[in-house]
């Protein structure tokens, strides 16, 4: 019995950057089941 090579592709993650777009961020995260990462100062 031979072993077959299976190439499973995982969808690439997408990153959206923005500034002062809180409502847009929440709308996008809700629509696409995404996470919001907030960093006010780094």
mmCIF file of C-alpha atoms in Angstrom, residues 8-30:
data_model
loop_
_atom_site.group_PDB
_atom_site.id
_atom_site.type_symbol
_atom_site.label_atom_id
_atom_site.label_comp_id
_atom_site.label_asym_id
_atom_site.label_seq_id
_atom_site.Cartn_x
_atom_site.Cartn_y
_atom_site.Cartn_z
ATOM 1 C CA UNK A 8 -3.675 20.824 1.988
ATOM 2 C CA UNK A 9 -3.723 24.567 1.442
ATOM 3 C CA UNK A 10 -4.674 26.810 4.316
ATOM 4 C CA UNK A 11 -6.155 30.198 3.440
ATOM 5 C CA UNK A 12 -3.714 33.037 4.008
ATOM 6 C CA UNK A 13 -4.406 35.408 6.875
ATOM 7 C CA UNK A 14 -5.332 38.938 5.947
ATOM 8 C CA UNK A 15 -4.305 42.014 7.890
ATOM 9 C CA UNK A 16 -6.038 45.385 7.680
ATOM 10 C CA UNK A 17 -4.399 48.492 9.113
ATOM 11 C CA UNK A 18 -6.290 51.649 9.858
ATOM 12 C CA UNK A 19 -6.381 54.787 11.911
ATOM 13 C CA UNK A 20 -9.391 56.090 13.816
ATOM 14 C CA UNK A 21 -11.803 53.759 12.058
ATOM 15 C CA UNK A 22 -13.524 52.150 15.054
ATOM 16 C CA UNK A 23 -16.945 51.641 13.467
ATOM 17 C CA UNK A 24 -15.427 50.271 10.257
ATOM 18 C CA UNK A 25 -13.214 47.907 12.280
ATOM 19 C CA UNK A 26 -16.159 46.559 14.239
ATOM 20 C CA UNK A 27 -18.268 46.148 11.088
ATOM 21 C CA UNK A 28 -15.491 44.270 9.269
ATOM 22 C CA UNK A 29 -14.685 42.078 12.266
ATOM 23 C CA UNK A 30 -18.353 41.180 12.655
#
